[in-house]
Short mmCIF file of C-alpha atoms and ligand atoms in Angstrom, two decimals:
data_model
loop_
_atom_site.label_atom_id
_atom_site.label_comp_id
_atom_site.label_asym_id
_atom_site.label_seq_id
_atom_site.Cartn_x
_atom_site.Cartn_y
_atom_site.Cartn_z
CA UNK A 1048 105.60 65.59 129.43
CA UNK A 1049 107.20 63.44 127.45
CA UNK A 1050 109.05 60.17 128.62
CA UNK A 1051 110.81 58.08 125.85
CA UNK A 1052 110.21 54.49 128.01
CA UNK A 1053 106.69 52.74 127.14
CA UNK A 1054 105.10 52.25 130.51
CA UNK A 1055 103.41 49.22 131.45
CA UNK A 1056 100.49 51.25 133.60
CA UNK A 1057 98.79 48.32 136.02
CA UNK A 1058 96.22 49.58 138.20
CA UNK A 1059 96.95 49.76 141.56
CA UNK A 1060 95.32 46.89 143.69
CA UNK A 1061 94.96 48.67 147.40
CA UNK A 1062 91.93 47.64 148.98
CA UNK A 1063 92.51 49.60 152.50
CA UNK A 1064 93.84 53.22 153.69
CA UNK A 1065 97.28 52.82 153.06
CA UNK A 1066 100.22 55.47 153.12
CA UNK A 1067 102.89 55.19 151.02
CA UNK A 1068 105.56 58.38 149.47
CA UNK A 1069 106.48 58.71 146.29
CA UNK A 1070 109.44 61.04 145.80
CA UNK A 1071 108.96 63.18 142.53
CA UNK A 1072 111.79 63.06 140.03
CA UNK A 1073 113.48 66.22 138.22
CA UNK A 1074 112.59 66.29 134.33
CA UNK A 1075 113.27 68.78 132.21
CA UNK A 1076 110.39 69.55 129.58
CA UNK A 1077 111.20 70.76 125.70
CA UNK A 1078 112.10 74.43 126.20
CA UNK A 1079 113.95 73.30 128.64
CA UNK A 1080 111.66 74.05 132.16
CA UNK A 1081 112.77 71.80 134.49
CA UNK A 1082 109.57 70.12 136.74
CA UNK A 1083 109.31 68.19 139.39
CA UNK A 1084 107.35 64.40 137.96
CA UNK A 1085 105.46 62.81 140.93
CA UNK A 1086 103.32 60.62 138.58
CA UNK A 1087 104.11 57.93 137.37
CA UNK A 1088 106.58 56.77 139.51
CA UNK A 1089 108.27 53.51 140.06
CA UNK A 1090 105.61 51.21 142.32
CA UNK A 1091 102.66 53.85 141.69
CA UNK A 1092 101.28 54.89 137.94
CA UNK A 1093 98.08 55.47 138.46
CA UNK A 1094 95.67 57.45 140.91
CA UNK A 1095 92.35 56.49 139.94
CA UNK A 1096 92.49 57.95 136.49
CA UNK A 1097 95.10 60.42 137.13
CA UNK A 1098 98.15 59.31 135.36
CA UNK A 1099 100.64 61.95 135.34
CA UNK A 1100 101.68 65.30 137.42
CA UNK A 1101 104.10 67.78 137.12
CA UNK A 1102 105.11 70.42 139.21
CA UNK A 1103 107.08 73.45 138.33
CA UNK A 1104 108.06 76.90 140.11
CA UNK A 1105 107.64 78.71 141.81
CA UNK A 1106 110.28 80.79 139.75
CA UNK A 1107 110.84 84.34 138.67
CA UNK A 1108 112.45 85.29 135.66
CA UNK A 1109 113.01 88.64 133.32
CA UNK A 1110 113.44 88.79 129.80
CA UNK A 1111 113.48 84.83 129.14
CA UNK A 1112 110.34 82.69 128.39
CA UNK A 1113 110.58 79.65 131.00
CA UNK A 1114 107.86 77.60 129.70
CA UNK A 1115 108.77 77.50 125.19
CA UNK A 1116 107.01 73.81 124.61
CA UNK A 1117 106.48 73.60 121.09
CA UNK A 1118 103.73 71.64 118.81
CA UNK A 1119 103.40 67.91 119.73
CA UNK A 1120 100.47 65.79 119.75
CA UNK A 1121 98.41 63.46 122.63
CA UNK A 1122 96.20 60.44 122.52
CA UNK A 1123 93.71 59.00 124.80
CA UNK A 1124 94.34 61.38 127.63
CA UNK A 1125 92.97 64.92 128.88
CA UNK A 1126 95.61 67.30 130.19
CA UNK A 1127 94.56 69.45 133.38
CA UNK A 1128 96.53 72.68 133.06
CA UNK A 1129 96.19 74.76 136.76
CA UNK A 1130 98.36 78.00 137.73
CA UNK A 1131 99.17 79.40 140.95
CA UNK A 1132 101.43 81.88 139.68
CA UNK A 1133 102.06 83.32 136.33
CA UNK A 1134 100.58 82.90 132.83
CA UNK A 1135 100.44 80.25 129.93
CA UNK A 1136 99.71 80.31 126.25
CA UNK A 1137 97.95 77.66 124.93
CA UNK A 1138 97.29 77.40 120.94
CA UNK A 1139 95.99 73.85 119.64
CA UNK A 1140 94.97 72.49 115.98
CA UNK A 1141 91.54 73.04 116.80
CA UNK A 1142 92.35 76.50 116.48
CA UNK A 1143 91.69 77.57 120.12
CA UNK A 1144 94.18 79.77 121.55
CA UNK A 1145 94.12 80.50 124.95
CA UNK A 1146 95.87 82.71 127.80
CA UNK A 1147 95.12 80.97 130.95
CA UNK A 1148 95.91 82.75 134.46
CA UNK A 1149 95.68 81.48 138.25
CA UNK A 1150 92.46 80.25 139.36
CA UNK A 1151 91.37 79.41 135.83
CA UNK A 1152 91.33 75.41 134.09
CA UNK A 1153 92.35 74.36 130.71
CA UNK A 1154 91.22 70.97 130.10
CA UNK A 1155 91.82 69.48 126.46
CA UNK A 1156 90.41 65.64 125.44
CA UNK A 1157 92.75 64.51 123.17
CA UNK A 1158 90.58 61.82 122.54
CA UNK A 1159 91.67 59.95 118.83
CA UNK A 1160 94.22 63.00 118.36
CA UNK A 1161 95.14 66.41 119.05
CA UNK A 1162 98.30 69.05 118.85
CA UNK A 1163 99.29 71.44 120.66
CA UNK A 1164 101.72 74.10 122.01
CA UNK A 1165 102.10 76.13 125.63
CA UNK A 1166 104.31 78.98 126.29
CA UNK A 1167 105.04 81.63 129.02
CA UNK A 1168 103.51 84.88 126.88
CA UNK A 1169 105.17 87.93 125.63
CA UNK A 1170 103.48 90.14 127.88
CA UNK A 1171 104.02 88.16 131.74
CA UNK A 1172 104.41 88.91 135.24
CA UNK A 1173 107.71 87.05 135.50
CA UNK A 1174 106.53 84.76 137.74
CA UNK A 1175 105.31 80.79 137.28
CA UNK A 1176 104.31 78.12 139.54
CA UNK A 1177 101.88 75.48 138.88
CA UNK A 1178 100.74 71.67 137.97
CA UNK A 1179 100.51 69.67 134.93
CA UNK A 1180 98.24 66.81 134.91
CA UNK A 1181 97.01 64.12 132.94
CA UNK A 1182 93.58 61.85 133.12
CA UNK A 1183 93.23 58.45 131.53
CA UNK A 1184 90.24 58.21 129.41
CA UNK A 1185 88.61 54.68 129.26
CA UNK A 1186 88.24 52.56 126.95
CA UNK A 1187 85.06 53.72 125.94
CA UNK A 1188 85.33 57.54 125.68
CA UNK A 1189 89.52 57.00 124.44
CA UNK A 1190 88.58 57.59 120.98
CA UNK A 1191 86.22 60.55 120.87
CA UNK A 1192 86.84 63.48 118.45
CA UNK A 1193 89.31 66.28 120.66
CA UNK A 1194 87.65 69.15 122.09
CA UNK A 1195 89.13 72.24 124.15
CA UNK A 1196 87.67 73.70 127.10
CA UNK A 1197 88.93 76.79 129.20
CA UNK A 1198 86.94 77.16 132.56
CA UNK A 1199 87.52 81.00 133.77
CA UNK A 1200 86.51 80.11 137.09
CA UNK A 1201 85.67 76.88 139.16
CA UNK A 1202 83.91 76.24 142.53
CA UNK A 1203 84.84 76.08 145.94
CA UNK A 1204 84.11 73.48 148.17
CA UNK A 1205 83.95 74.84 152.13
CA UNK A 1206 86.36 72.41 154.37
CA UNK A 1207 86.96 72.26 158.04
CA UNK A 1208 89.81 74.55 158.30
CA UNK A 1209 90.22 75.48 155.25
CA UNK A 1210 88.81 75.42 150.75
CA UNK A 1211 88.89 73.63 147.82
CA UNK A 1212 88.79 74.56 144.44
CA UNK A 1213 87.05 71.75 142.13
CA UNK A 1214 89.35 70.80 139.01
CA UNK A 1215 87.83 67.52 138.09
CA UNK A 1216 84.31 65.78 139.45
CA UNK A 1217 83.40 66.44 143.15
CA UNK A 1218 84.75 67.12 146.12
CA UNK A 1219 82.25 67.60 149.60
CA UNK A 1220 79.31 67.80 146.90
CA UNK A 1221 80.48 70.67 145.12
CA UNK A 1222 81.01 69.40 141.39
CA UNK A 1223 83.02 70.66 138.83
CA UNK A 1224 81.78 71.99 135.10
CA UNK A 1225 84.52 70.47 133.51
CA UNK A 1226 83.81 67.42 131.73
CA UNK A 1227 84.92 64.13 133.23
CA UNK A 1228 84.63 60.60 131.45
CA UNK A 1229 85.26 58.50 134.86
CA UNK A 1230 84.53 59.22 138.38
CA UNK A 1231 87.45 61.22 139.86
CA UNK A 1232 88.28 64.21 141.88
CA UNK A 1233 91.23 66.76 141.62
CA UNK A 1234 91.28 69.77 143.98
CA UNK A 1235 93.63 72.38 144.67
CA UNK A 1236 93.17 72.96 149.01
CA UNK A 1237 94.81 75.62 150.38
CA UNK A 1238 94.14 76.10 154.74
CA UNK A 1239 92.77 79.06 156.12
CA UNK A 1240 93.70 78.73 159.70
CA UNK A 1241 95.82 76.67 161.91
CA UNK A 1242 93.10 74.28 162.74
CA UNK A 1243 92.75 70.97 161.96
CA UNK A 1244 92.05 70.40 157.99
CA UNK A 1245 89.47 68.51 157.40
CA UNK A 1246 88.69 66.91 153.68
CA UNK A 1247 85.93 64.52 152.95
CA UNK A 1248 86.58 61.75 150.67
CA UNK A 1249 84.74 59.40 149.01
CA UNK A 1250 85.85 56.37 150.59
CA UNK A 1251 85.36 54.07 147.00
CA UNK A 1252 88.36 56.27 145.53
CA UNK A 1253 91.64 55.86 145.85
CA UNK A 1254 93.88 58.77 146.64
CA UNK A 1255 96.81 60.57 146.74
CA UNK A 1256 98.31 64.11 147.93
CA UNK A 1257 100.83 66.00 147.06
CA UNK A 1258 102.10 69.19 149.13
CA UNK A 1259 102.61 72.34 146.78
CA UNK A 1260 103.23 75.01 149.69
CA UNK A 1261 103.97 75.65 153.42
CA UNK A 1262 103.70 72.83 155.97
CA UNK A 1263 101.35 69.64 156.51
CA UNK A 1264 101.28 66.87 158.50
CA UNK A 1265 99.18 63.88 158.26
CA UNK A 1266 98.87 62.55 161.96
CA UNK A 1267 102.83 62.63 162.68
CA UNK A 1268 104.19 62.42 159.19
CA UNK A 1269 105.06 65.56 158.19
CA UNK A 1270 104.11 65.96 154.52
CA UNK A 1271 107.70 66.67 151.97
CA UNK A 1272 107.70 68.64 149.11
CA UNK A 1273 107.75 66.92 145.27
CA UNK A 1274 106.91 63.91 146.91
CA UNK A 1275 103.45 62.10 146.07
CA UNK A 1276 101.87 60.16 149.37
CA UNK A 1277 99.62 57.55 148.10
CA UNK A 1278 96.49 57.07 150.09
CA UNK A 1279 94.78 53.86 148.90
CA UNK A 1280 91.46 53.33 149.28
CA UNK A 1281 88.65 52.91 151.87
CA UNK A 1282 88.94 56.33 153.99
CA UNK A 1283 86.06 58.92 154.27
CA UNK A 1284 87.77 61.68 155.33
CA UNK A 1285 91.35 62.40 155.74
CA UNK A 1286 92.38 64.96 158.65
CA UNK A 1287 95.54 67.24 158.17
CA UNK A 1288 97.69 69.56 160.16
CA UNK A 1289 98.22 72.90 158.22
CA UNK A 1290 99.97 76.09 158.91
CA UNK A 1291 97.52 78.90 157.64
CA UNK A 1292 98.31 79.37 153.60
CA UNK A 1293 99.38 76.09 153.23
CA UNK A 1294 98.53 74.26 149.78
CA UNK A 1295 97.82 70.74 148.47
CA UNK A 1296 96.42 69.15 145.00
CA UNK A 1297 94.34 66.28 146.24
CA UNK A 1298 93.62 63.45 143.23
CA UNK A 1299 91.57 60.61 143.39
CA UNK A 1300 89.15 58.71 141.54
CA UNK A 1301 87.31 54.63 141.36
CA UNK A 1302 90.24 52.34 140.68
CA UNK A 1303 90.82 52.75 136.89
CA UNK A 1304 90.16 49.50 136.53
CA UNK A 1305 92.01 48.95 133.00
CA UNK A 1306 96.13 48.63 132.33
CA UNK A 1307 97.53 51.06 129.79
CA UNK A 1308 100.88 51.71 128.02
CA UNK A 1309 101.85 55.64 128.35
CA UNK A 1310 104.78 56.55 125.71
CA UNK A 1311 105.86 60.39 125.44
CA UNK A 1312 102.77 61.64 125.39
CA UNK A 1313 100.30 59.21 124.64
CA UNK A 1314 98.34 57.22 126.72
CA UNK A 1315 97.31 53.70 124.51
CA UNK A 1316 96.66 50.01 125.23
CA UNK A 1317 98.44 48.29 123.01
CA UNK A 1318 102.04 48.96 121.32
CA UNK A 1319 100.92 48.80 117.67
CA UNK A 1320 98.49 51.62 118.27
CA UNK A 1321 101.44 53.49 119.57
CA UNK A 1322 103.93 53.12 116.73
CA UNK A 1323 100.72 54.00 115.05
CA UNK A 1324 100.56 57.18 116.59
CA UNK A 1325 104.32 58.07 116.39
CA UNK A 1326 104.31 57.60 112.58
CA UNK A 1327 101.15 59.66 111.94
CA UNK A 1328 102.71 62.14 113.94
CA UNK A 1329 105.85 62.26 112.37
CA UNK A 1330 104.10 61.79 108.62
CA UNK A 1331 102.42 64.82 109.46
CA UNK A 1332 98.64 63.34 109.19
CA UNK A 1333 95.86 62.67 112.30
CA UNK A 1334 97.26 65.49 115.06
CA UNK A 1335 96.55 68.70 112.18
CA UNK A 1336 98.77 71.54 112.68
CA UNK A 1337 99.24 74.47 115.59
CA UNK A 1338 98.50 77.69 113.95
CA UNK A 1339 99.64 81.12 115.31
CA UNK A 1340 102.92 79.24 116.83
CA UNK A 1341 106.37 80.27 115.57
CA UNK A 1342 108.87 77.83 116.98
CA UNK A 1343 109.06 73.84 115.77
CA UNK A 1344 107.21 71.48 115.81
CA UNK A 1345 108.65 68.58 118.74
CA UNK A 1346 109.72 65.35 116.74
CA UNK A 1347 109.17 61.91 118.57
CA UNK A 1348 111.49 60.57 120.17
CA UNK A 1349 113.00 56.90 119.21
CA UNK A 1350 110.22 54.14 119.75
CA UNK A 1351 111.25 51.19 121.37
CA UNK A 1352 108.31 48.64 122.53
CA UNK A 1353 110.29 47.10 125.23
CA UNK A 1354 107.98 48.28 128.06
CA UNK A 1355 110.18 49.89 131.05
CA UNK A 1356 109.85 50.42 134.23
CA UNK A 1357 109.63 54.33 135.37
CA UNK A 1358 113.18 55.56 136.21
CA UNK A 1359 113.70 55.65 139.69
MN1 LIG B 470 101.04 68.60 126.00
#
């Protein structure tokens, strides 16, 4: 969520298989649920389009609400909501309000402008764990009118040793209904025996993984926790050691191709249309209003258009 620094987001440049770590960062989100931010990190912003993961849990709780993130608005990006554990509330000013569980995708376009709230729901199984992502839209799709989509169930793509649930585009030619505007993959792989785990990639992407549960190895790196490994480009396949119940989210996507400036949570290209953003926002006018939710509204924070690096 959000980050008060404007970041200067330059594609990547890798041209070959590469394998570089990323060590996630502790933020804590409004509401205060504190997540582990493997994207975007110093030296790495972007994953093809993918521009921004969190991971939280897995926790348990009782009578508290871990996950209390009131109204605010986006720009330019979609955000990729995906449970392993637990519930979320979404309610947007489009008017959709959503529960979604484990296994199940929310995917909102903010497009020219949207609001919206999430929050652990009254009635819960005290449990949470899962990822929030975000996707760059291009230039050419950046602007479109917001929409709100909730996918009760995705495919599975077979693997050597293992599945993968779609998210986003394709993954061993089993496609995804949600909508993407580039070419991309995001899966969620989880191995089903202690054999070799074998995912097919399309070798035009570049890629990353990150390791959500139990214990990988890619050749004799063992994977770490909260840490993204950055894959580069150019491989058609990756091969893993997995214990048996082991889970990764695998991104990837065609170089994006085009720099952009992420600010709390917008995703732009220049700094005027960001201080654009931040005013309508805080005049009340473009991002409409959250109905149905009780707590405040989130005020931006303090612009400043000196772009920054991400914090270590
Ligand atoms: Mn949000």
């Amino acid at each position: 969520m959000p980050s008060a620094d404007v970041l200067d987001c330059q594609p990547g440049l890798a041209s070959a298989p590469i394998l570089e770590s990323y060590p996630a960062r502790q933020a804590a989100l409004p509401g205060g649920l504190v997540v582990r931010r493997a994207l975007p990190r110093a030296g790495r912003r972007l994953v093809g389009p993918w521009c921004f993961l969190d991971h939280y849990g897995p926790l348990a709780f009782g009578a508290d609400k871990p996950m209390s993130i009131g109204p605010h608005p986006h720009i330019g990006l979609q955000t990729v909501t995906w449970l392993i554990e637990g519930e979320a509330l979404h309610r947007d000013s489009l008017g959709n309000e959503r529960l979604i569980r484990p296994g199940q995708l929310n995917l909102m376009t903010a497009g020219f402008g949207i609001s919206h709230s999430e929050e652990t729901p009254q009635r819960n199984s005290g449990r949470l764990h899962g990822v929030q992502l975000w996707v760059a839209l291009p230039e050419a799709r950046r602007h479109l009118p917001p929409s709100f989509d909730h996918y009760p169930e995705l495919p599975a793509a077979a693997l050597g040793g293992g599945r993968a649930v779609v998210l986003m585009g394709e993954l061993n030619g089993v496609r995804s209904p949600a909508t993407a505007h580039s070419r991309m993959v995001g899966a969620d792989i989880v191995a089903s025996d202690d054999a070799d785990l074998n995912v097919p990639l399309d070798s035009s992407f570049e890629h990353a993984l990150i390791l959500i549960d139990g214990d990988v190895a890619l050749g004799d790196r063992k994977l770490e926790s909260s840490t993204l490994y950055y894959l580069g480009t150019g491989r058609d396949a990756v091969t893993l050691t997995a214990r048996t119940g082991s889970r990764l989210m695998l991104l990837g996507g065609a170089p994006f191709g085009e720099s952009i400036l992420m600010w709390w949570n917008f995703v732009g290209r220049t700094p005027e249309e960001i201080a654009k953003a931040r005013n309508d926002w805080e005049q009340g006018s473009r991002f409409g209003s959250v109905a149905g939710h009780l707590g405040d509204r989130i005020p931006a924070p303090p612009l400043s258009l000196r772009p920054q690096r991400p914090r270590g």
